[in-house]
GROMACS .gro file of C-alpha atoms in nm:
model
  216
    1UNK     CA    1  -6.515   5.388  -3.531
    2UNK     CA    2  -6.190   5.271  -3.312
    3UNK     CA    3  -6.143   5.457  -2.975
    4UNK     CA    4  -5.934   5.462  -2.675
    5UNK     CA    5  -5.914   5.361  -2.370
    6UNK     CA    6  -6.021   5.746  -2.264
    7UNK     CA    7  -6.366   5.711  -2.440
    8UNK     CA    8  -6.460   5.442  -2.222
    9UNK     CA    9  -6.704   5.630  -1.965
   10UNK     CA   10  -6.487   5.488  -1.635
   11UNK     CA   11  -6.193   5.660  -1.749
   12UNK     CA   12  -6.336   5.953  -1.886
   13UNK     CA   13  -6.152   6.298  -1.736
   14UNK     CA   14  -5.824   6.122  -1.645
   15UNK     CA   15  -5.524   6.299  -1.711
   16UNK     CA   16  -5.323   6.204  -2.032
   17UNK     CA   17  -5.013   6.110  -1.812
   18UNK     CA   18  -5.237   5.877  -1.631
   19UNK     CA   19  -5.426   5.726  -1.903
   20UNK     CA   20  -5.087   5.673  -2.125
   21UNK     CA   21  -4.983   5.477  -1.813
   22UNK     CA   22  -5.259   5.235  -1.798
   23UNK     CA   23  -5.251   5.225  -2.200
   24UNK     CA   24  -4.851   5.074  -2.152
   25UNK     CA   25  -5.017   4.794  -1.888
   26UNK     CA   26  -5.253   4.668  -2.144
   27UNK     CA   27  -5.207   4.413  -2.421
   28UNK     CA   28  -5.370   4.506  -2.753
   29UNK     CA   29  -5.547   4.279  -2.994
   30UNK     CA   30  -5.730   4.270  -3.299
   31UNK     CA   31  -5.938   4.023  -3.418
   32UNK     CA   32  -6.224   3.889  -3.660
   33UNK     CA   33  -6.547   3.812  -3.628
   34UNK     CA   34  -6.596   3.451  -3.484
   35UNK     CA   35  -6.354   3.489  -3.202
   36UNK     CA   36  -6.391   3.393  -2.877
   37UNK     CA   37  -6.309   3.702  -2.633
   38UNK     CA   38  -6.346   3.504  -2.339
   39UNK     CA   39  -6.553   3.158  -2.221
   40UNK     CA   40  -6.829   3.151  -1.936
   41UNK     CA   41  -6.651   3.007  -1.603
   42UNK     CA   42  -6.317   3.145  -1.684
   43UNK     CA   43  -6.104   3.373  -1.473
   44UNK     CA   44  -6.184   3.724  -1.480
   45UNK     CA   45  -5.845   3.833  -1.386
   46UNK     CA   46  -5.864   4.094  -1.660
   47UNK     CA   47  -6.032   4.395  -1.798
   48UNK     CA   48  -6.136   4.342  -2.154
   49UNK     CA   49  -6.220   4.676  -2.302
   50UNK     CA   50  -6.369   4.665  -2.679
   51UNK     CA   51  -6.255   4.952  -2.853
   52UNK     CA   52  -6.392   4.877  -3.193
   53UNK     CA   53  -6.682   4.648  -3.343
   54UNK     CA   54  -6.930   4.450  -3.175
   55UNK     CA   55  -6.987   4.155  -2.903
   56UNK     CA   56  -7.255   3.930  -2.798
   57UNK     CA   57  -7.273   3.755  -2.436
   58UNK     CA   58  -7.413   3.491  -2.387
   59UNK     CA   59  -7.476   3.159  -2.199
   60UNK     CA   60  -7.560   2.820  -2.235
   61UNK     CA   61  -7.871   2.633  -2.093
   62UNK     CA   62  -7.905   2.357  -1.945
   63UNK     CA   63  -8.034   2.174  -2.210
   64UNK     CA   64  -7.762   2.286  -2.412
   65UNK     CA   65  -7.959   2.624  -2.595
   66UNK     CA   66  -7.722   2.951  -2.609
   67UNK     CA   67  -7.892   3.252  -2.460
   68UNK     CA   68  -7.817   3.603  -2.577
   69UNK     CA   69  -7.777   3.843  -2.288
   70UNK     CA   70  -7.692   4.119  -2.502
   71UNK     CA   71  -7.504   4.261  -2.807
   72UNK     CA   72  -7.224   4.514  -2.720
   73UNK     CA   73  -7.073   4.810  -2.877
   74UNK     CA   74  -6.757   4.966  -2.814
   75UNK     CA   75  -6.670   5.155  -2.624
   76UNK     CA   76  -6.728   4.929  -2.338
   77UNK     CA   77  -6.540   4.692  -2.078
   78UNK     CA   78  -6.692   4.374  -2.011
   79UNK     CA   79  -6.730   4.145  -1.646
   80UNK     CA   80  -6.613   4.453  -1.414
   81UNK     CA   81  -6.813   4.267  -1.108
   82UNK     CA   82  -6.638   3.969  -1.198
   83UNK     CA   83  -6.299   4.143  -1.204
   84UNK     CA   84  -6.375   4.344  -0.849
   85UNK     CA   85  -6.484   4.031  -0.691
   86UNK     CA   86  -6.181   3.790  -0.835
   87UNK     CA   87  -6.476   3.587  -0.999
   88UNK     CA   88  -6.526   3.382  -1.281
   89UNK     CA   89  -6.634   3.611  -1.696
   90UNK     CA   90  -7.050   3.532  -1.632
   91UNK     CA   91  -7.048   3.509  -2.049
   92UNK     CA   92  -6.911   3.395  -2.281
   93UNK     CA   93  -6.829   3.671  -2.586
   94UNK     CA   94  -6.775   3.631  -2.915
   95UNK     CA   95  -6.686   3.876  -3.184
   96UNK     CA   96  -6.942   3.958  -3.390
   97UNK     CA   97  -6.738   4.214  -3.635
   98UNK     CA   98  -6.363   4.278  -3.640
   99UNK     CA   99  -6.307   4.389  -3.319
  100UNK     CA  100  -5.991   4.576  -3.139
  101UNK     CA  101  -5.938   4.503  -2.756
  102UNK     CA  102  -5.724   4.624  -2.493
  103UNK     CA  103  -5.652   4.357  -2.214
  104UNK     CA  104  -5.630   4.541  -1.895
  105UNK     CA  105  -5.427   4.314  -1.584
  106UNK     CA  106  -5.676   4.328  -1.265
  107UNK     CA  107  -5.393   4.443  -1.081
  108UNK     CA  108  -5.369   4.780  -1.280
  109UNK     CA  109  -5.754   4.841  -1.286
  110UNK     CA  110  -5.772   4.836  -0.891
  111UNK     CA  111  -5.470   5.024  -0.826
  112UNK     CA  112  -5.633   5.296  -1.053
  113UNK     CA  113  -5.995   5.289  -0.858
  114UNK     CA  114  -5.772   5.315  -0.566
  115UNK     CA  115  -5.571   5.608  -0.673
  116UNK     CA  116  -5.888   5.784  -0.843
  117UNK     CA  117  -6.172   5.876  -0.684
  118UNK     CA  118  -6.387   5.949  -0.974
  119UNK     CA  119  -6.271   5.616  -1.145
  120UNK     CA  120  -6.475   5.462  -0.871
  121UNK     CA  121  -6.750   5.684  -0.887
  122UNK     CA  122  -6.803   5.637  -1.250
  123UNK     CA  123  -6.766   5.269  -1.237
  124UNK     CA  124  -7.029   5.264  -0.953
  125UNK     CA  125  -7.265   5.408  -1.204
  126UNK     CA  126  -7.198   5.212  -1.424
  127UNK     CA  127  -7.282   4.902  -1.214
  128UNK     CA  128  -7.609   5.067  -1.111
  129UNK     CA  129  -7.753   5.096  -1.442
  130UNK     CA  130  -7.670   4.740  -1.549
  131UNK     CA  131  -7.879   4.567  -1.260
  132UNK     CA  132  -8.175   4.855  -1.339
  133UNK     CA  133  -8.108   4.688  -1.697
  134UNK     CA  134  -8.120   4.345  -1.558
  135UNK     CA  135  -8.447   4.460  -1.341
  136UNK     CA  136  -8.637   4.557  -1.611
  137UNK     CA  137  -8.533   4.231  -1.847
  138UNK     CA  138  -8.654   4.005  -1.521
  139UNK     CA  139  -8.957   4.220  -1.504
  140UNK     CA  140  -9.047   4.128  -1.882
  141UNK     CA  141  -8.970   3.740  -1.856
  142UNK     CA  142  -9.179   3.761  -1.570
  143UNK     CA  143  -9.508   3.948  -1.618
  144UNK     CA  144  -9.473   4.102  -1.963
  145UNK     CA  145  -9.616   3.894  -2.297
  146UNK     CA  146  -9.429   3.931  -2.645
  147UNK     CA  147  -9.522   4.205  -2.712
  148UNK     CA  148  -9.475   4.430  -2.475
  149UNK     CA  149  -9.130   4.263  -2.427
  150UNK     CA  150  -9.057   4.368  -2.726
  151UNK     CA  151  -9.167   4.726  -2.673
  152UNK     CA  152  -8.979   4.768  -2.369
  153UNK     CA  153  -8.675   4.632  -2.543
  154UNK     CA  154  -8.668   4.919  -2.836
  155UNK     CA  155  -8.804   5.173  -2.578
  156UNK     CA  156  -8.475   5.133  -2.402
  157UNK     CA  157  -8.261   5.153  -2.727
  158UNK     CA  158  -8.499   5.393  -2.893
  159UNK     CA  159  -8.303   5.767  -2.845
  160UNK     CA  160  -8.241   5.835  -3.155
  161UNK     CA  161  -8.559   5.734  -3.313
  162UNK     CA  162  -8.332   5.392  -3.481
  163UNK     CA  163  -8.290   5.073  -3.328
  164UNK     CA  164  -8.038   4.865  -3.497
  165UNK     CA  165  -8.081   4.445  -3.491
  166UNK     CA  166  -7.748   4.353  -3.483
  167UNK     CA  167  -7.863   3.988  -3.440
  168UNK     CA  168  -8.165   3.976  -3.633
  169UNK     CA  169  -8.507   3.910  -3.500
  170UNK     CA  170  -8.418   3.573  -3.388
  171UNK     CA  171  -8.138   3.813  -3.189
  172UNK     CA  172  -8.403   4.036  -3.026
  173UNK     CA  173  -8.601   3.682  -2.949
  174UNK     CA  174  -8.318   3.512  -2.787
  175UNK     CA  175  -8.253   3.851  -2.540
  176UNK     CA  176  -8.629   3.841  -2.420
  177UNK     CA  177  -8.662   3.464  -2.397
  178UNK     CA  178  -8.888   3.499  -2.687
  179UNK     CA  179  -8.923   3.252  -3.061
  180UNK     CA  180  -8.841   3.499  -3.355
  181UNK     CA  181  -9.161   3.421  -3.530
  182UNK     CA  182  -9.309   3.555  -3.200
  183UNK     CA  183  -9.076   3.859  -3.184
  184UNK     CA  184  -9.181   3.921  -3.582
  185UNK     CA  185  -9.541   3.899  -3.530
  186UNK     CA  186  -9.503   4.146  -3.264
  187UNK     CA  187  -9.301   4.386  -3.511
  188UNK     CA  188  -9.549   4.349  -3.784
  189UNK     CA  189  -9.831   4.445  -3.527
  190UNK     CA  190  -9.673   4.769  -3.396
  191UNK     CA  191  -9.576   4.829  -3.769
  192UNK     CA  192  -9.929   4.818  -3.897
  193UNK     CA  193 -10.028   5.065  -3.607
  194UNK     CA  194  -9.776   5.321  -3.726
  195UNK     CA  195  -9.580   5.233  -3.427
  196UNK     CA  196  -9.271   5.188  -3.625
  197UNK     CA  197  -9.106   5.144  -3.946
  198UNK     CA  198  -8.918   4.773  -4.021
  199UNK     CA  199  -8.598   4.823  -4.226
  200UNK     CA  200  -8.264   4.606  -4.288
  201UNK     CA  201  -8.137   4.521  -3.942
  202UNK     CA  202  -8.304   4.810  -3.762
  203UNK     CA  203  -8.657   4.895  -3.657
  204UNK     CA  204  -8.753   5.299  -3.635
  205UNK     CA  205  -8.951   5.441  -3.379
  206UNK     CA  206  -9.227   5.669  -3.503
  207UNK     CA  207  -9.407   5.659  -3.215
  208UNK     CA  208  -9.246   5.663  -2.903
  209UNK     CA  209  -9.516   5.698  -2.677
  210UNK     CA  210  -9.698   5.453  -2.768
  211UNK     CA  211  -9.456   5.197  -2.774
  212UNK     CA  212  -9.413   5.313  -2.417
  213UNK     CA  213  -9.759   5.187  -2.357
  214UNK     CA  214  -9.743   4.874  -2.466
  215UNK     CA  215  -9.448   4.822  -2.273
  216UNK     CA  216  -9.628   4.885  -1.973
   0.00000   0.00000   0.00000
């Protein structure tokens, strides 16, 4: 499904004329799967808005290993913090599917934030949610074993019951700092206990309270 700029949470509620002017300052691009949208360390001088498709955010560790930070789906904007502080991209983002992207100049975004306090407020809420998610992931890595980390990851994403594994079990493992084998072992254990059902590219959560207890 292809979204518009107005579908992005931080732009919700803007009047049509404001959205039209913002769209007029954007560069629009369609890319195939495998295309790199931005590279870790490069200047974040544009807000990259994903309007269709999925993108993988990753960094490279000191030993050359790719660490997957997240798999993100449209509609979403990347590296909002870096844009605000005039910093570099914090991750390399690569299209996992065909994608449609809008590049908004930094100046256009900053002008909008100054002119529309409601946009700034929504942006702050988005950044707060990002920080909360990072706190959870740090807690996972520091004190939880692999089954608890897998359970926590599923709980945070199972509002509709089904959780897509866009990067497969290996991608899930990369996000939580575990091997594919250990992730598979944890999932199979949950399935044997009737907590989840493992499907093709997804997991269906049957007993969220039990999964929440395992995550804790």
